[in-house]
Amino acid sequence: MSSAFGDFGPLTERRRAEKARQQRRRLMIAGGTVSIVIILIVMGGAAVMYSGKASSDDGDSKKGSSPAKGKSGGGSGSGSAPSSQSDLKAVSKSIKAMCAQTDYKDACEKSIGKAANASATSPKDIVRTAVEVIGGAVGQAFDRADLIMSNDPRVKAAVADCKEVYEDAKEDLNRTLKGIDAGGKDGLTKQGYQLRLWLSAVIAHQETCIEGFPDGDFKAKVKESFNDGKELTSNALALIEKGASLLSSVKGPERRLLAEEGESPQAELPLDEDGVPEWISDGERRVLKGGGFKNNLKPNVIVAKDGSGKFKTINEALSAMPKTYDGRYVIYVKEGVYEEYVTITKKMVNVTVYGDGAKKSIVTGNKNFVDGFTTFKTATFNALGDGFMAIGMGFQNTAGAEKHQAVALLVQSDRSIFLNCRMDGFQDTLYAHSKAQFYRNCVISGTVDFIFGDAAAMFQNCILVLRRPMDNQQNIATAQGRADAREATGFVLQKCEFTAETALRDAARPAIRNYIGRPWRECSRTLVMESELPDFIDKAGYMPWNGDFALKTLWYAEYANTGPGADTAGRVDWPGYKKVISKADAAKFTVESFLHAQPWIEPTGTPVKYDLFT
């Protein structure tokens, strides 16, 4: 397949696409020889057999959308080409049946109707078209952002961010198209989750562009320009989700067998002198302290600030990486405080960085919003390349509470793993931007929204440390940023503990209210389960972002939590808050069910609990 964005110039590409569509239309009217009969029959039948309310995988509905009726499916086959007006009407009817399951039906019908290839013979072909049309809409929106002229340095910085995330959006759209093509006839069933994760990232990239602009006319215009792109992406997500579930139901559920794991539930979370939770088993303790697993890692290069390694900085080691290599590229960072800004680029795939301990091997910086950086550009460490893994590393942003947004670690890496790491900052410490991420035995500290982003992120056996914010602020641990209910993203905190630094409880200073989370975007999704919630967690549990924004469309829930702060009697009464969910519902958000992570976690030897602890 040729890349959908290989030589992408938005204007040129749109003209070429329009010319191609006109040519296809002429061929169809003239009586082409491409078959579509099977999809007409199956899609029409499926629309009747599988009608029902469309919903996301957690059951929440999209704000302002009407119930979407119908599910569709089909297979490949042969038939005569559409050579009559009645055939063209039948094609239109089939597209309408498919689009009935989306939230933006008119946009779906118009976009697919204009761009659908006459050779389409299966639901997969229609889904592929639904993904293809996103590129033009997103390209137009980024074009408009790029044309903004302003002397405001913050606006200029936002435009620069847009150029960067545009490349990310194109890449994730390409990966989605290639994934559809590579999946064969069962591609939607086998790769549906991964396709949805990539498309969820496309929405995150669009939101990142918008978010960089200061409030005002520019931001409003940019946000409006992305409406079409976000709607089309939402529609593609719906078609993939429903297409995969329909095919699965026809073939029967496929059960994945997992090895039994003899891991006992966690009791308490105090840390020993090496920063390792004391409840960790001896086998895991050897891994986390440098024995076993880390000793089996043979570093490609060693970084040592004292000169005892090949390089003195992490950036020097990254610059010396070969362009191509097999397996994992391992960088050992010896004890030291490394004052540098590091980026694991998208081309640096399967990189492991491991240190001598999260309190010993530390990457530090202090970029922040007050000093003129967009939040997206404040990160001390950026992990972008897929398959990134960090072990025993510390990531810091020391800007302080008064500098507001200041990211220590930003992660876009798909299938990324952080084991026994520390992320220390104040506001916006960890930017879990997009795609699938797993955090195990990590310590994350901060104040306002200190874990935020739109990733599908699992935090297992982690410690969340609430620090002292400015006296006029509140502490909010999470601010998940799912913008569309179709996205396969959300934050899950499993077997974690919330703790407080001493300064937070200083009786001589104003009392600070502490919350589990608030909704950064409309469909924010966060689950806290099997975790320890202390008494300093506000009984409301959560705080609003602004007025009633997202209170109906978010999805927040709790399960089997303990401690005085786990009492849900005084929790918020928002429509989107589910209080305590059932064990069956909680099981949908385990490492295996939510991240589908066994294939990429198990080969690394990372300690993990795939299911519930209790």
C-alpha positions as a printed Julia matrix, in Angstrom:
614×3 Matrix{Float64}:
   0.0     0.0     0.0
   1.23    3.48   -0.74
   1.36    5.74    2.27
  -1.7     7.92    2.63
   0.5    10.79    3.72
   3.82    9.87    2.13
   4.2    13.16    0.29
   1.44   14.96    2.08
   0.92   18.56    1.21
  -2.63   19.36    2.35
  -3.65   21.43   -0.66
  -1.98   19.22   -3.25
  -3.28   16.07   -1.63
  -6.84   17.36   -1.49
  -6.76   18.34   -5.15
  -5.39   14.94   -6.1
  -8.0    13.19   -3.98
 -10.81   15.22   -5.49
  -9.56   14.45   -8.99
  -9.45   10.76   -8.12
 -12.96   10.86   -6.73
 -14.26   12.51   -9.89
 -12.57    9.84  -11.99
 -14.06    7.07   -9.87
 -17.49    8.66  -10.15
 -17.24    8.71  -13.93
 -16.15    5.08  -13.95
 -19.06    4.09  -11.73
 -21.61    5.87  -13.87
 -20.06    4.38  -17.02
 -20.47    0.92  -15.57
 -17.28   -0.35  -13.9
 -16.65   -4.0   -13.22
 -16.14   -3.9    -9.47
 -18.33   -6.07   -7.25
 -20.16   -4.86   -4.15
 -23.23   -7.08   -3.95
 -22.2    -8.99   -0.82
 -21.64   -5.91    1.3
 -25.05   -4.59    0.28
 -26.75   -7.77    1.4
 -24.83   -8.32    4.63
 -24.68   -4.71    5.73
 -28.38   -4.27    5.13
 -29.19   -7.43    7.02
 -26.9    -6.58    9.89
 -28.48   -3.19   10.26
 -31.74   -4.97   11.07
 -30.35   -7.86   13.13
 -28.02   -5.85   15.31
 -29.92   -2.63   15.86
 -29.33   -1.12   19.24
 -28.08    1.86   21.06
 -24.47    2.71   20.17
 -22.22    3.23   23.14
 -18.6     3.27   24.18
 -17.03    0.26   25.89
 -17.79    1.63   29.34
 -21.4     2.39   28.55
 -21.28    6.17   28.73
 -22.89    8.18   25.96
 -21.67   11.17   24.01
 -22.91   14.56   25.07
 -25.5    15.94   22.71
 -25.67   12.84   20.53
 -28.86   10.95   19.88
 -28.98    7.19   20.28
 -27.4     5.55   17.26
 -29.31    2.58   15.95
 -27.93   -0.45   14.21
 -24.79   -2.52   13.94
 -23.38   -3.7    10.65
 -21.15   -6.42    9.38
 -20.41   -8.44    6.29
 -17.91  -10.37    4.32
 -16.16  -10.35    0.99
 -17.6   -11.74   -2.2
 -18.19  -11.01   -5.83
 -21.0    -9.54   -7.82
 -21.79   -7.26  -10.73
 -20.6    -3.69  -10.83
 -23.0    -0.86   -9.96
 -24.08    0.12  -13.43
 -27.52    1.55  -12.76
 -29.13    4.22  -10.69
 -30.68    1.55   -8.49
 -27.22    0.13   -7.73
 -25.95    3.56   -6.72
 -28.95    3.98   -4.45
 -28.18    0.62   -2.89
 -24.61    1.71   -2.21
 -25.9     4.85   -0.56
 -28.31    2.82    1.53
 -25.51    0.56    2.75
 -23.37    3.51    3.76
 -26.31    4.98    5.62
 -26.8     1.68    7.47
 -23.17    1.66    8.58
 -23.18    5.3     9.59
 -26.25    4.75   11.76
 -23.95    3.42   14.49
 -21.87    6.6    14.67
 -22.42    9.77   16.69
 -22.1    12.1    13.69
 -24.24   10.37   11.11
 -24.53   13.21    8.58
 -20.76   13.76    8.53
 -20.25   10.0     8.16
 -22.64    9.63    5.22
 -21.32   12.67    3.38
 -17.64   11.89    3.84
 -17.82    8.19    3.0
 -20.35    8.77    0.23
 -18.0    11.18   -1.5
 -14.82    9.16   -1.03
 -15.91    5.51   -1.0
 -14.05    3.38   -3.49
 -16.31    1.43   -5.81
 -14.18   -1.66   -5.2
 -15.29   -1.88   -1.58
 -16.61   -5.36   -0.86
 -16.51   -5.64    2.93
 -17.04   -3.63    6.12
 -13.26   -3.38    6.38
 -13.15   -1.44    3.11
 -15.75    1.01    4.37
 -13.86    1.41    7.65
 -10.69    2.09    5.69
 -12.45    4.83    3.75
 -13.7     6.31    7.02
 -10.09    6.56    8.21
  -8.79    7.92    4.9
 -11.17   10.88    4.9
  -9.86   12.05    8.28
  -6.6    13.16    6.67
  -8.14   15.88    4.55
 -10.18   17.38    7.38
  -7.3    17.3     9.83
  -4.94   18.73    7.2
  -7.27   21.67    6.6
  -7.46   22.41   10.32
  -3.7    22.34   10.78
  -3.35   24.52    7.66
  -5.52   27.17    9.29
  -3.53   27.05   12.51
  -0.33   27.43   10.49
  -1.64   30.59    8.83
  -2.18   32.43   12.1
  -0.06   35.57   12.23
   0.59   37.11   15.63
   3.35   38.85   17.53
   2.24   37.16   20.73
   5.05   34.73   21.64
   2.57   32.32   23.18
   0.57   32.19   19.96
   3.76   31.62   17.98
   4.72   28.81   20.33
   1.28   27.23   19.9
   1.6    27.35   16.1
   4.98   25.61   16.39
   3.39   22.9    18.55
   0.69   22.42   15.92
   3.28   21.8    13.21
   4.89   19.13   15.34
   1.75   17.29   16.39
   0.47   17.44   12.8
   3.32   15.11   11.86
   2.31   12.87   14.77
  -1.31   12.82   13.59
  -0.28   11.91   10.04
   1.89    9.09   11.32
  -0.84    7.63   13.5
  -3.35    7.83   10.64
  -0.88    6.02    8.41
  -0.36    3.34   11.04
  -4.1     2.86   11.3
  -4.45    2.42    7.54
  -1.55    0.0     7.41
  -3.02   -1.91   10.33
  -6.34   -2.26    8.53
  -4.61   -3.46    5.38
  -2.35   -5.92    7.2
  -5.12   -7.46    9.23
  -6.7    -9.5     6.46
 -10.38  -10.27    6.55
 -10.3   -10.59   10.36
  -8.28   -7.42   10.86
 -11.01   -5.52   12.69
 -11.42   -8.36   15.18
  -7.73   -9.03   15.79
  -6.47   -5.45   15.7
  -9.54   -3.45   16.65
  -8.13   -2.29   19.98
  -4.82   -1.17   18.49
  -6.55    0.66   15.64
  -8.77    2.48   18.13
  -5.74    3.37   20.23
  -3.98    4.97   17.26
  -7.1     6.9    16.28
  -7.53    8.02   19.89
  -4.02    9.45   19.6
  -5.1    11.35   16.48
  -7.76   13.07   18.59
  -5.16   13.75   21.31
  -2.88   15.42   18.75
  -5.68   17.67   17.58
  -6.49   18.63   21.15
  -2.81   19.32   21.84
  -2.73   21.84   19.01
  -5.8    23.6    20.36
  -4.63   23.53   23.96
  -1.42   25.41   23.21
  -3.21   28.64   22.32
  -4.04   31.15   25.05
  -7.75   31.69   25.64
  -9.22   34.09   23.11
 -10.25   34.45   19.47
  -7.36   32.45   18.06
  -8.05   29.46   20.28
 -11.78   29.59   19.53
 -11.15   29.66   15.76
  -8.61   26.85   15.9
 -10.96   24.74   18.0
 -13.77   25.28   15.52
 -11.53   24.35   12.6
 -10.9    20.92   14.14
 -14.58   20.03   14.52
 -14.74   18.12   11.24
 -11.54   16.22   11.91
 -12.63   15.17   15.39
 -16.09   14.14   14.2
 -14.67   12.01   11.39
 -12.18   10.42   13.79
 -15.01    9.65   16.2
 -16.97    8.04   13.39
 -14.04    5.85   12.39
 -13.63    4.79   16.02
 -17.29    3.8    16.14
 -17.08    1.77   12.94
 -13.96   -0.08   14.12
 -15.42   -0.75   17.56
 -18.75   -1.99   16.3
 -17.28   -3.82   13.33
 -14.9    -5.74   15.57
 -17.56   -6.58   18.16
 -19.99   -7.76   15.48
 -17.47  -10.06   13.84
 -16.47  -11.4    17.26
 -20.07  -12.21   18.13
 -20.53  -14.05   14.86
 -17.37  -16.15   15.35
 -17.81  -16.65   19.09
 -15.74  -15.18   21.92
 -12.05  -15.98   21.89
 -10.72  -16.63   25.38
  -7.11  -15.75   26.11
  -5.49  -18.1    28.61
  -3.21  -16.46   31.14
  -0.66  -18.14   33.33
  -1.57  -18.18   36.97
   0.36  -15.57   38.91
   1.15  -16.31   42.51
   1.44  -12.68   43.52
  -0.07  -11.85   46.87
  -2.04   -8.66   47.47
  -0.17   -5.61   48.64
  -0.48   -4.62   52.28
   1.26   -1.31   52.8
   3.46    0.94   50.73
   6.37    2.25   52.86
   9.64    2.59   50.95
  12.99    1.22   52.01
  16.28    3.1    51.67
  16.49    2.24   47.97
  13.02    3.61   47.23
  11.47    0.13   46.85
   8.12   -0.63   48.55
   8.75   -2.93   51.51
   5.92   -5.28   50.6
   7.66   -6.29   47.34
   8.61   -9.98   47.19
  12.27  -11.01   47.33
  12.28  -11.88   43.65
  10.88   -8.52   42.63
  13.13   -6.75   45.12
  16.19   -8.14   43.35
  14.79   -6.82   40.08
  14.12   -3.36   41.46
  17.4    -3.02   43.33
  19.49   -3.99   40.35
  19.74   -7.74   40.67
  18.2   -10.34   38.38
  16.43   -8.48   35.6
  18.76   -5.48   35.33
  21.82   -7.69   35.54
  20.49   -9.58   32.55
  20.4    -6.36   30.56
  23.57   -5.94   28.59
  23.93   -2.21   27.9
  24.82   -1.05   24.42
  26.3     2.08   25.98
  27.02    3.39   29.46
  26.39    7.0    30.49
  28.28    8.3    33.52
  28.5    11.89   34.64
  31.84   11.16   36.32
  33.4    10.08   33.03
  33.56    6.35   33.78
  31.26    5.52   30.89
  31.44    6.02   27.15
  29.3     9.18   27.38
  28.75   11.84   30.02
  25.19   12.73   28.94
  22.12   10.79   27.85
  21.8    12.97   24.76
  25.31   12.02   23.63
  24.37    8.36   23.92
  21.19    8.88   21.92
  23.03   10.8    19.21
  25.42    7.86   18.81
  22.62    5.31   18.35
  22.72    3.44   15.03
  19.86    4.24   12.69
  18.92    0.58   12.54
  19.43   -2.15   15.12
  17.85   -5.43   16.15
  16.15   -5.99   19.48
  16.37   -3.54   22.34
  18.86   -0.72   22.52
  19.91   -0.49   26.16
  21.38    2.6    27.8
  22.72    2.27   31.34
  22.73    5.6    33.2
  25.02    5.51   36.21
  24.27    7.39   39.41
  24.22   11.16   38.96
  22.0    14.16   38.38
  21.81   14.85   34.65
  20.73   18.4    33.87
  19.55   17.96   30.29
  16.39   17.83   28.2
  16.05   14.42   26.59
  13.86   13.16   23.75
  13.52    9.54   22.71
  12.38   10.31   19.16
   9.74    8.4    17.22
  12.5     6.7    15.23
  14.11    5.36   18.4
  12.03    2.23   18.89
  12.44   -0.3    21.73
  14.89    1.74   23.77
  15.54    0.84   27.41
  17.06    3.36   29.79
  17.94    1.99   33.23
  19.67    3.58   36.17
  21.08    2.83   39.59
  17.82    3.76   41.27
  15.1     6.36   41.0
  16.78    8.49   43.67
  20.25    8.05   42.18
  20.03    8.3    38.38
  18.02   11.49   37.82
  17.22   13.62   34.76
  16.26   17.13   35.8
  15.05   20.39   34.24
  12.92   23.43   35.06
  11.11   24.6    31.91
   7.67   25.97   32.76
   4.64   27.88   31.57
   5.35   31.12   33.42
   8.69   31.45   31.63
   6.97   31.32   28.25
   6.81   27.65   27.27
   3.67   25.82   26.23
   2.87   22.9    28.53
   3.76   20.54   25.68
   7.28   21.96   25.58
   8.09   22.05   29.29
   8.97   18.35   29.63
  12.38   17.41   30.97
  12.18   13.95   29.37
  10.11   13.04   26.28
   9.45    9.38   25.46
   8.04    9.25   21.93
   9.45    6.09   20.31
   7.3     2.99   20.69
   8.29    0.28   23.13
  10.24    2.6    25.42
  11.16    1.22   28.84
  12.63    2.98   31.88
  13.87    1.13   34.96
  15.14    2.72   38.17
  15.2     6.25   36.75
  14.17    9.6    38.23
  12.55   12.37   36.17
  12.24   15.85   37.66
  10.94   19.3    36.94
  12.11   21.64   39.69
  10.32   24.8    38.52
   8.11   24.88   41.62
   4.43   25.46   42.27
   4.57   29.18   41.46
   5.65   28.42   37.88
   2.41   26.49   37.19
   2.58   23.94   34.33
   5.96   22.22   34.39
   6.21   18.66   33.04
   8.87   16.23   34.27
   8.0    13.36   31.9
   5.95   13.35   28.68
   5.03    9.98   27.16
   3.64    9.3    23.69
   5.37    5.94   23.36
   2.99    3.1    22.6
   3.5    -0.03   24.73
   5.79    1.87   27.08
   6.79    0.57   30.51
   8.06    2.44   33.58
   9.34    0.23   36.37
  10.49    1.52   39.77
  10.8     5.1    38.53
  10.11    8.47   40.15
   8.42   11.44   38.52
   8.77   14.52   40.71
   7.26   17.93   40.06
   4.39   20.16   41.04
   1.71   21.06   38.49
   1.49   18.67   35.5
   4.33   16.36   36.57
   3.48   13.41   34.31
   1.99   14.04   30.86
   0.65   10.62   29.84
  -0.15   12.02   26.42
  -1.43    9.12   24.31
  -1.38    5.39   23.47
  -0.81    2.42   25.83
   1.37    2.93   28.92
   2.13    0.77   31.99
   3.58    2.09   35.27
   4.65   -0.37   37.94
   6.09    0.41   41.39
   6.54    4.07   40.52
   6.42    7.14   42.77
   4.7    10.18   41.24
   4.59   13.48   43.12
   2.89   16.77   42.41
   0.11   19.22   43.13
  -2.34   20.32   40.42
  -3.33   17.73   37.79
   0.0    16.04   38.29
  -1.0    12.97   36.24
  -2.74   14.2    33.1
  -3.15   13.38   29.42
  -5.15   11.12   27.1
  -3.28    7.83   27.24
  -4.62    4.39   28.06
  -2.46    4.3    31.18
  -2.33    1.72   33.95
  -0.71    2.59   37.28
  -0.14   -0.58   39.3
   1.37   -0.61   42.8
   2.33    3.05   42.52
   2.57    5.77   45.16
   1.01    9.16   44.49
   2.6    11.83   46.68
   0.63   15.04   47.11
   2.88   18.03   47.7
   2.32   21.55   48.97
   0.82   23.77   46.24
   0.42   27.53   46.38
  -1.83   28.57   49.25
  -4.67   29.52   46.89
  -4.61   26.17   45.04
  -6.03   22.68   45.56
  -4.34   19.37   44.88
  -5.78   17.23   42.1
  -4.01   13.94   41.42
  -5.42   13.18   37.96
  -6.85   15.08   34.99
  -7.57   12.52   32.3
  -8.18   14.05   28.88
 -10.39   11.76   26.81
 -12.21   14.08   24.38
 -14.52   11.53   22.78
 -16.41    8.66   24.38
 -15.29    6.35   21.57
 -11.61    6.61   22.51
  -9.91    3.55   23.98
  -8.2     5.64   26.66
  -8.41    6.35   30.36
  -6.45    6.19   33.62
  -6.63    3.15   35.9
  -5.01    3.24   39.34
  -4.79   -0.28   40.74
  -3.33   -1.18   44.14
  -1.92    2.32   44.57
  -1.61    4.56   47.61
  -2.1     8.28   48.05
   0.35    9.84   50.5
   1.24   13.4    51.52
   4.52   15.16   52.04
   4.99   16.73   55.46
   4.57   20.29   54.21
   1.04   19.55   53.0
  -0.12   19.03   56.57
   1.61   22.13   57.97
  -0.91   23.46   60.51
   0.64   26.93   60.38
  -0.39   27.36   56.74
  -3.82   27.38   55.06
  -5.43   23.98   54.74
  -5.28   22.44   51.26
  -8.11   20.38   49.8
  -7.04   17.21   48.0
  -8.95   15.45   45.22
  -8.6    12.26   43.2
  -9.29   13.97   39.9
 -11.13   16.39   37.66
 -12.19   16.24   33.98
  -9.7    17.91   31.65
 -11.84   17.11   28.62
 -15.44   16.14   27.93
 -15.22   12.37   28.31
 -12.54   12.08   30.98
 -12.3     8.5    32.29
 -10.61    7.43   35.54
 -10.98    4.35   37.74
  -9.36    3.93   41.15
  -9.52    0.35   42.38
  -8.04   -1.77   45.16
  -6.14    1.29   46.38
  -5.5     2.97   49.72
  -7.18    6.36   50.16
  -6.16    8.23   53.33
  -8.19   10.71   55.34
  -6.82   13.81   53.63
  -8.7    12.96   50.42
 -11.7    15.29   50.28
 -14.94   13.42   50.84
 -16.29   14.76   47.53
 -13.5    12.83   45.84
 -13.48   14.92   42.69
 -13.75   18.57   41.73
 -15.22   20.16   38.59
 -13.06   21.72   35.91
 -15.3    24.68   35.18
 -18.96   24.84   36.11
 -20.87   21.82   34.79
 -18.35   21.1    32.02
 -18.12   17.33   31.36
 -20.08   16.33   34.46
 -22.58   14.38   32.36
 -20.11   12.89   29.9
 -17.16   11.89   32.11
 -16.8     8.36   33.49
 -15.34    8.1    37.01
 -15.62    5.06   39.26
 -14.11    3.27   42.25
 -13.8    -0.36   43.28
 -12.62   -2.16   46.42
 -10.65    0.76   47.81
  -9.65    0.9    51.47
  -8.81    3.55   54.04
 -10.78    6.44   55.54
 -10.79    8.31   52.23
 -12.48    5.42   50.43
 -15.9     6.13   51.91
 -18.07    7.2    48.95
 -21.01    8.45   51.0
 -20.04   12.08   50.5
 -18.88   11.79   46.89
 -20.04   14.09   44.1
 -23.44   13.37   42.6
 -22.48   14.02   38.98
 -24.3    11.96   36.32
 -20.96   10.64   35.05
 -19.72    9.42   38.43
 -20.54    5.73   38.91
 -19.51    5.42   42.58
 -18.51    1.83   43.36
 -18.79   -0.49   40.39
 -19.19   -4.28   40.42
 -16.32   -6.75   40.26
 -17.4    -7.73   36.75
 -17.19   -4.12   35.6
 -13.86   -3.59   37.37
 -12.48   -6.67   35.61
 -12.87   -4.81   32.31
 -10.13   -2.43   33.43
  -7.39   -4.83   34.44
  -4.01   -4.79   32.7
  -5.06   -7.55   30.34
  -8.61   -6.41   29.61
  -7.91   -2.68   29.35
  -4.41   -2.61   27.85
  -4.33   -6.02   26.12
  -0.78   -5.91   27.39
   0.43   -9.46   27.94
   2.11   -9.73   24.49
   4.3    -6.68   25.12
   4.79   -6.73   28.9
   5.6   -10.41   29.42
   8.68  -10.55   27.12
  10.31   -7.75   29.13
  10.15   -9.67   32.41
   8.33   -6.77   34.1
   6.48   -7.83   37.28
   2.77   -7.44   36.61
  -0.63   -8.52   37.83
  -2.85   -9.06   34.78
  -6.12   -9.37   36.66
  -7.65   -8.14   39.92
  -5.82   -8.54   43.22
  -9.01   -9.36   45.12
